[in-house]
mmCIF file of C-alpha atoms and ligand atoms in Angstrom:
data_model
loop_
_atom_site.group_PDB
_atom_site.id
_atom_site.type_symbol
_atom_site.label_atom_id
_atom_site.label_comp_id
_atom_site.label_asym_id
_atom_site.label_seq_id
_atom_site.Cartn_x
_atom_site.Cartn_y
_atom_site.Cartn_z
ATOM 1 C CA MET H 1 -8.513 6.424 47.664
ATOM 2 C CA ASP H 2 -8.696 2.697 46.879
ATOM 3 C CA ALA H 3 -5.159 1.366 47.469
ATOM 4 C CA GLN H 4 -5.629 -1.660 45.213
ATOM 5 C CA GLY H 5 -2.869 -1.595 42.598
ATOM 6 C CA ARG H 6 -1.721 1.901 43.616
ATOM 7 C CA ARG H 7 2.016 2.530 43.389
ATOM 8 C CA ALA H 8 3.820 5.058 45.558
ATOM 9 C CA ILE H 9 7.406 6.229 45.807
ATOM 10 C CA VAL H 10 8.524 7.799 49.083
ATOM 11 C CA VAL H 11 11.877 9.562 48.883
ATOM 12 C CA GLY H 12 13.595 9.939 52.272
ATOM 13 C CA ASN H 13 11.909 7.177 54.243
ATOM 14 C CA SER H 14 14.510 5.388 56.364
ATOM 15 C CA ASP H 15 13.250 7.426 59.305
ATOM 16 C CA GLY H 16 10.785 10.042 60.506
ATOM 17 C CA VAL H 17 7.676 11.082 58.599
ATOM 18 C CA GLY H 18 8.715 9.173 55.458
ATOM 19 C CA LEU H 19 9.005 5.909 57.388
ATOM 20 C CA ALA H 20 5.695 6.417 59.238
ATOM 21 C CA LEU H 21 3.966 7.197 55.934
ATOM 22 C CA THR H 22 5.528 4.180 54.219
ATOM 23 C CA ARG H 23 4.313 1.873 57.012
ATOM 24 C CA GLN H 24 0.796 3.282 56.703
ATOM 25 C CA LEU H 25 0.682 2.963 52.919
ATOM 26 C CA VAL H 26 2.006 -0.607 52.963
ATOM 27 C CA ALA H 27 -0.500 -1.555 55.688
ATOM 28 C CA ALA H 28 -3.271 -0.051 53.522
ATOM 29 C CA GLY H 29 -2.289 -2.252 50.568
ATOM 30 C CA TRP H 30 -0.226 0.125 48.434
ATOM 31 C CA THR H 31 2.821 -1.095 46.518
ATOM 32 C CA VAL H 32 5.576 1.177 47.800
ATOM 33 C CA ALA H 33 9.198 1.834 46.869
ATOM 34 C CA GLY H 34 11.370 3.896 49.183
ATOM 35 C CA LEU H 35 14.727 5.601 48.766
ATOM 36 C CA SER H 36 17.214 6.939 51.272
ATOM 37 C CA ARG H 37 20.958 6.825 51.954
ATOM 38 C CA SER H 38 20.432 4.205 54.696
ATOM 39 C CA ALA H 39 18.946 0.762 54.467
ATOM 40 C CA SER H 40 15.402 0.436 55.775
ATOM 41 C CA ALA H 41 14.227 -1.315 58.931
ATOM 42 C CA LEU H 42 11.001 -2.070 57.073
ATOM 43 C CA ALA H 43 10.616 -5.446 55.384
ATOM 44 C CA ALA H 44 7.102 -6.202 54.218
ATOM 45 C CA PRO H 45 5.287 -7.655 51.221
ATOM 46 C CA GLY H 46 4.619 -4.802 48.797
ATOM 47 C CA TYR H 47 7.635 -2.820 49.923
ATOM 48 C CA ALA H 48 11.064 -2.442 48.258
ATOM 49 C CA HIS H 49 13.840 -0.215 49.529
ATOM 50 C CA HIS H 50 16.587 1.355 47.408
ATOM 51 C CA VAL H 51 19.707 2.981 48.790
ATOM 52 C CA ALA H 52 20.355 6.295 47.036
ATOM 53 C CA ASP H 53 21.519 9.800 47.839
ATOM 54 C CA VAL H 54 19.341 12.467 46.218
ATOM 55 C CA THR H 55 22.454 14.598 45.723
ATOM 56 C CA GLY H 56 24.423 11.826 44.002
ATOM 57 C CA ASP H 57 25.149 11.523 40.284
ATOM 58 C CA ALA H 58 23.407 8.142 40.168
ATOM 59 C CA TYR H 59 20.165 9.352 41.780
ATOM 60 C CA ARG H 60 18.096 10.048 38.650
ATOM 61 C CA ARG H 61 19.162 6.713 37.128
ATOM 62 C CA VAL H 62 18.286 4.786 40.305
ATOM 63 C CA LEU H 63 14.933 6.560 40.594
ATOM 64 C CA ALA H 64 14.124 5.885 36.923
ATOM 65 C CA GLY H 65 14.877 2.195 37.571
ATOM 66 C CA VAL H 66 12.514 2.238 40.548
ATOM 67 C CA VAL H 67 9.732 3.733 38.402
ATOM 68 C CA ASP H 68 10.355 1.074 35.726
ATOM 69 C CA ARG H 69 10.208 -1.756 38.262
ATOM 70 C CA LEU H 70 6.924 -0.430 39.644
ATOM 71 C CA GLY H 71 5.576 -0.170 36.092
ATOM 72 C CA GLY H 72 4.737 3.521 36.644
ATOM 73 C CA VAL H 73 3.961 5.702 39.620
ATOM 74 C CA ASP H 74 0.678 7.061 40.961
ATOM 75 C CA VAL H 75 2.024 8.996 43.950
ATOM 76 C CA CYS H 76 5.448 10.366 44.843
ATOM 77 C CA VAL H 77 6.081 11.909 48.252
ATOM 78 C CA TYR H 78 9.328 13.836 48.630
ATOM 79 C CA ALA H 79 10.148 13.520 52.352
ATOM 80 C CA ALA H 80 13.956 13.734 52.190
ATOM 81 C CA GLY H 81 15.334 16.574 54.211
ATOM 82 C CA VAL H 82 18.166 17.789 56.361
ATOM 83 C CA GLY H 83 18.146 20.667 58.838
ATOM 84 C CA GLU H 84 21.556 22.217 59.257
ATOM 85 C CA LEU H 85 22.094 24.843 61.968
ATOM 86 C CA PHE H 86 24.270 27.803 61.014
ATOM 87 C CA ASP H 87 27.999 27.525 61.685
ATOM 88 C CA VAL H 88 30.214 30.143 60.058
ATOM 89 C CA GLY H 89 32.987 27.526 59.907
ATOM 90 C CA ASP H 90 30.830 25.136 57.860
ATOM 91 C CA LEU H 91 28.901 26.997 55.191
ATOM 92 C CA ALA H 92 28.881 23.816 53.100
ATOM 93 C CA ALA H 93 26.241 22.531 55.540
ATOM 94 C CA GLN H 94 23.904 25.319 54.379
ATOM 95 C CA THR H 95 24.583 24.350 50.764
ATOM 96 C CA ARG H 96 23.765 20.731 51.700
ATOM 97 C CA ALA H 97 20.348 21.757 52.995
ATOM 98 C CA LEU H 98 19.628 23.479 49.676
ATOM 99 C CA GLU H 99 20.894 20.485 47.696
ATOM 100 C CA VAL H 100 18.886 17.863 49.595
ATOM 101 C CA ASN H 101 15.696 19.779 50.366
ATOM 102 C CA LEU H 102 15.291 21.756 47.138
ATOM 103 C CA ILE H 103 17.530 20.460 44.331
ATOM 104 C CA GLY H 104 16.863 16.828 45.311
ATOM 105 C CA ALA H 105 13.138 17.518 44.992
ATOM 106 C CA ALA H 106 13.650 19.144 41.587
ATOM 107 C CA ARG H 107 15.675 16.146 40.387
ATOM 108 C CA THR H 108 12.887 13.853 41.611
ATOM 109 C CA VAL H 109 10.360 15.869 39.603
ATOM 110 C CA GLU H 110 12.515 15.400 36.466
ATOM 111 C CA VAL H 111 12.066 11.642 36.725
ATOM 112 C CA VAL H 112 8.627 11.060 38.207
ATOM 113 C CA VAL H 113 6.557 13.708 36.420
ATOM 114 C CA PRO H 114 7.230 12.419 32.869
ATOM 115 C CA ALA H 115 6.334 8.929 34.116
ATOM 116 C CA MET H 116 3.087 10.259 35.635
ATOM 117 C CA VAL H 117 2.201 12.142 32.445
ATOM 118 C CA ALA H 118 2.918 9.028 30.351
ATOM 119 C CA GLY H 119 0.740 6.982 32.704
ATOM 120 C CA GLY H 120 -2.208 9.388 32.468
ATOM 121 C CA GLY H 121 -1.708 11.270 35.745
ATOM 122 C CA GLY H 122 -0.362 11.188 39.259
ATOM 123 C CA HIS H 123 0.094 13.085 42.490
ATOM 124 C CA LEU H 124 3.315 14.690 43.681
ATOM 125 C CA VAL H 125 3.550 15.709 47.353
ATOM 126 C CA GLY H 126 6.456 17.634 48.870
ATOM 127 C CA LEU H 127 7.121 18.031 52.578
ATOM 128 C CA SER H 128 7.936 21.680 53.102
ATOM 129 C CA SER H 129 7.819 23.569 56.377
ATOM 130 C CA LEU H 130 6.202 26.486 58.181
ATOM 131 C CA ALA H 131 9.776 27.847 58.038
ATOM 132 C CA ASP H 132 9.190 28.674 54.350
ATOM 133 C CA VAL H 133 7.753 32.099 55.208
ATOM 134 C CA ALA H 134 10.884 33.973 56.297
ATOM 135 C CA PRO H 135 14.663 34.140 56.309
ATOM 136 C CA SER H 136 16.268 32.408 59.290
ATOM 137 C CA THR H 137 19.497 33.334 61.028
ATOM 138 C CA GLN H 138 19.642 29.911 62.770
ATOM 139 C CA ALA H 139 19.238 27.814 59.625
ATOM 140 C CA PRO H 140 19.396 30.077 56.560
ATOM 141 C CA GLY H 141 19.878 27.276 54.054
ATOM 142 C CA TYR H 142 16.953 25.279 55.482
ATOM 143 C CA ALA H 143 14.553 28.243 55.386
ATOM 144 C CA ALA H 144 15.658 29.146 51.852
ATOM 145 C CA SER H 145 15.291 25.538 50.688
ATOM 146 C CA LYS H 146 11.737 25.354 52.034
ATOM 147 C CA ALA H 147 10.778 28.759 50.580
ATOM 148 C CA GLY H 148 12.092 27.533 47.225
ATOM 149 C CA LEU H 149 10.391 24.147 47.533
ATOM 150 C CA THR H 150 6.997 25.653 48.354
ATOM 151 C CA SER H 151 7.271 28.140 45.504
ATOM 152 C CA TYR H 152 8.473 25.515 43.008
ATOM 153 C CA LEU H 153 5.718 23.050 43.859
ATOM 154 C CA LEU H 154 2.965 25.681 43.767
ATOM 155 C CA GLY H 155 4.210 26.794 40.340
ATOM 156 C CA LEU H 156 4.250 23.187 39.177
ATOM 157 C CA ARG H 157 0.712 22.659 40.469
ATOM 158 C CA GLY H 158 -0.744 25.049 37.877
ATOM 159 C CA ALA H 159 1.725 24.057 35.177
ATOM 160 C CA LEU H 160 1.012 20.338 35.527
ATOM 161 C CA ARG H 161 -2.772 20.526 35.962
ATOM 162 C CA PRO H 162 -3.398 20.270 32.177
ATOM 163 C CA HIS H 163 -1.173 17.166 32.186
ATOM 164 C CA GLY H 164 -3.205 15.372 34.831
ATOM 165 C CA VAL H 165 -0.614 15.652 37.624
ATOM 166 C CA ARG H 166 -1.712 17.043 41.010
ATOM 167 C CA VAL H 167 0.819 18.737 43.253
ATOM 168 C CA THR H 168 0.493 19.311 47.008
ATOM 169 C CA VAL H 169 2.721 21.141 49.478
ATOM 170 C CA VAL H 170 2.578 19.966 53.102
ATOM 171 C CA ARG H 171 3.953 22.491 55.606
ATOM 172 C CA PHE H 172 4.651 21.132 59.081
ATOM 173 C CA GLY H 173 5.650 22.915 62.279
ATOM 174 C CA PHE H 174 7.515 20.630 64.692
ATOM 175 C CA VAL H 175 7.336 16.877 64.125
ATOM 176 C CA ASP H 176 8.770 14.447 66.664
ATOM 177 C CA THR H 177 11.700 13.082 64.610
ATOM 178 C CA LYS H 178 15.466 13.376 64.804
ATOM 179 C CA MET H 179 15.270 16.484 62.639
ATOM 180 C CA ALA H 180 13.473 18.521 65.306
ATOM 181 C CA GLN H 181 16.552 19.622 67.256
ATOM 182 C CA SER H 182 15.106 22.713 68.911
ATOM 183 C CA PRO H 183 15.016 22.540 72.753
ATOM 184 C CA VAL H 184 11.493 23.999 72.597
ATOM 185 C CA LYS H 185 8.989 22.303 70.252
ATOM 186 C CA PRO H 186 5.542 23.837 70.643
ATOM 187 C CA MET H 187 2.532 21.941 69.277
ATOM 188 C CA LEU H 188 4.719 18.944 68.438
ATOM 189 C CA LEU H 189 3.105 16.413 66.067
ATOM 190 C CA SER H 190 3.999 12.728 66.166
ATOM 191 C CA ALA H 191 5.471 11.244 62.989
ATOM 192 C CA GLU H 192 2.346 9.061 62.713
ATOM 193 C CA ARG H 193 0.027 12.081 62.936
ATOM 194 C CA ALA H 194 2.155 13.846 60.285
ATOM 195 C CA ALA H 195 1.833 10.751 58.073
ATOM 196 C CA ASP H 196 -1.976 10.854 58.591
ATOM 197 C CA VAL H 197 -1.935 14.430 57.276
ATOM 198 C CA VAL H 198 -0.059 13.336 54.128
ATOM 199 C CA ARG H 199 -2.467 10.438 53.577
ATOM 200 C CA ASP H 200 -5.441 12.798 53.852
ATOM 201 C CA CYS H 201 -3.792 14.900 51.125
ATOM 202 C CA LEU H 202 -3.599 11.849 48.871
ATOM 203 C CA ARG H 203 -7.389 11.630 49.119
ATOM 204 C CA THR H 204 -8.226 15.302 48.728
ATOM 205 C CA GLY H 205 -5.352 16.757 46.649
ATOM 206 C CA PRO H 206 -5.167 20.263 48.156
ATOM 207 C CA ALA H 207 -2.610 22.860 47.009
ATOM 208 C CA VAL H 208 -1.228 23.506 50.491
ATOM 209 C CA VAL H 209 -1.805 21.991 53.897
ATOM 210 C CA SER H 210 -0.243 23.628 56.966
ATOM 211 C CA ARG H 211 -0.216 21.785 60.316
ATOM 212 C CA PRO H 212 -0.730 22.564 63.110
ATOM 213 C CA ARG H 213 -3.075 25.283 61.800
ATOM 214 C CA ARG H 214 -2.622 27.528 64.868
ATOM 215 C CA MET H 215 1.152 27.287 64.540
ATOM 216 C CA ALA H 216 0.895 28.276 60.870
ATOM 217 C CA VAL H 217 -0.804 31.533 61.909
ATOM 218 C CA LEU H 218 1.920 32.205 64.489
ATOM 219 C CA ALA H 219 4.677 31.307 61.990
ATOM 220 C CA ARG H 220 3.263 33.769 59.467
ATOM 221 C CA ALA H 221 3.271 36.566 62.038
ATOM 222 C CA ALA H 222 6.783 35.676 63.227
ATOM 223 C CA GLY H 223 7.845 35.481 59.584
ATOM 224 C CA VAL H 224 6.756 39.069 58.933
ATOM 225 C CA ALA H 225 8.812 40.234 61.929
ATOM 226 C CA ALA H 226 11.824 38.157 60.851
ATOM 227 C CA THR H 227 11.636 39.520 57.295
ATOM 228 C CA VAL H 228 11.515 43.115 58.566
ATOM 229 C CA ALA H 229 14.483 42.427 60.904
ATOM 230 C CA ALA H 230 16.485 40.776 58.111
ATOM 231 C CA ARG H 231 16.128 43.880 55.901
ATOM 232 C CA ARG H 232 17.659 46.215 58.449
HETATM 233 N N1 NAP X 1 10.744 17.145 61.980
HETATM 234 C C1 NAP X 1 10.271 18.385 61.874
HETATM 235 O O1 NAP X 1 10.112 19.104 62.868
HETATM 236 C C2 NAP X 1 9.881 18.922 60.506
HETATM 237 C C3 NAP X 1 9.176 20.134 60.453
HETATM 238 C C4 NAP X 1 8.806 20.653 59.229
HETATM 239 C C5 NAP X 1 9.128 19.988 58.063
HETATM 240 N N2 NAP X 1 9.811 18.809 58.138
HETATM 241 C C6 NAP X 1 10.180 18.180 56.870
HETATM 242 O O2 NAP X 1 9.656 16.865 56.791
HETATM 243 C C7 NAP X 1 10.533 16.068 55.986
HETATM 244 C C8 NAP X 1 10.846 14.774 56.750
HETATM 245 O O3 NAP X 1 11.603 15.134 57.888
HETATM 246 P P1 NAP X 1 11.683 14.211 59.191
HETATM 247 O O4 NAP X 1 11.300 15.053 60.326
HETATM 248 O O5 NAP X 1 10.979 12.945 58.938
HETATM 249 O O6 NAP X 1 13.260 14.022 59.256
HETATM 250 P P2 NAP X 1 14.155 12.718 59.486
HETATM 251 O O7 NAP X 1 13.557 11.818 60.497
HETATM 252 O O8 NAP X 1 15.530 13.263 59.705
HETATM 253 O O9 NAP X 1 14.072 11.981 58.067
HETATM 254 C C9 NAP X 1 14.661 12.545 56.933
HETATM 255 C C10 NAP X 1 14.755 11.483 55.865
HETATM 256 O O10 NAP X 1 15.436 12.052 54.740
HETATM 257 C C11 NAP X 1 16.421 11.133 54.294
HETATM 258 N N3 NAP X 1 17.528 11.843 53.658
HETATM 259 C C12 NAP X 1 18.292 12.834 54.181
HETATM 260 N N4 NAP X 1 19.248 13.191 53.319
HETATM 261 C C13 NAP X 1 19.092 12.399 52.222
HETATM 262 C C14 NAP X 1 19.776 12.288 50.990
HETATM 263 N N5 NAP X 1 20.831 13.058 50.699
HETATM 264 N N6 NAP X 1 19.348 11.371 50.099
HETATM 265 C C15 NAP X 1 18.287 10.558 50.379
HETATM 266 N N7 NAP X 1 17.588 10.636 51.522
HETATM 267 C C16 NAP X 1 17.991 11.540 52.434
HETATM 268 C C17 NAP X 1 16.866 10.425 55.573
HETATM 269 O O11 NAP X 1 17.410 9.152 55.303
HETATM 270 P P3 NAP X 1 18.982 8.855 55.242
HETATM 271 O O12 NAP X 1 19.641 9.651 56.310
HETATM 272 O O13 NAP X 1 19.030 7.374 55.420
HETATM 273 O O14 NAP X 1 19.379 9.271 53.867
HETATM 274 C C18 NAP X 1 15.542 10.261 56.317
HETATM 275 O O15 NAP X 1 14.902 9.087 55.895
HETATM 276 C C19 NAP X 1 11.774 16.919 55.708
HETATM 277 O O16 NAP X 1 11.687 17.501 54.431
HETATM 278 C C20 NAP X 1 11.676 18.006 56.752
HETATM 279 O O17 NAP X 1 12.314 19.208 56.339
HETATM 280 C C21 NAP X 1 10.183 18.254 59.324
#
């Protein structure tokens, strides 16, 4: 994709995959706006950062202002996410995972999709997870948020096709960021490699991309076992 004049919004890009992707897009000549709760370490021509919490009342207004300043949006990547381990004394943490990972994405769609439709098209990409296949006892809110996100985006893909908006779900295994808290992280991807995967999607526009592929096969099998166990 020719980056000349292309405008992207990356939500959740102070760190991790969102930051790596933002760096790559800016280096490739895109005009990029980013949003996260923290300020950004990135200062570069063609890049503007906006502090916002996707769960906050002001979020939709801030995001709409970002779209206006860009003069429209060609690509929006929803990379915001939190992974909260289960603690029976803090069930609000599970709710937070649902609010950030799923409801935050839905609120983003409310703002960016009408702008894409008005501008003649666009591409929405959501970072989901291989954890979307099954219930999790370690992080039930996270797994549910990713199952919901994958399902929502795949539904939107067909619904928005007649309106010229492409939708892609990217499902990662372990990526080397602060989110990956597990002591064991098989087939770990670097944040830069994960960002490469997202950039490939911007070129090809697939429905779903799962990486690493071999881990996706294992996750599906483990997911079947976890679903059977959860129904006991
Ligand atoms: N790392 C993995 O192993 C892995 C695996 C599969 C899928 N994923 C998914 O990939 C995406 C990116 O994760 P990552 O690994 O890059 O994690 P990360 O390094 O922790 O980055 C998460 C980003 O989300 C932002 N964020 C969190 N809560 C937010 C909120 N309420 N409002 C606005 N921004 C918020 C964070 O910025 P602030 O804290 O500044 O707000 C940060 O920039 C997530 O959706 C994650 O679920 C990651």
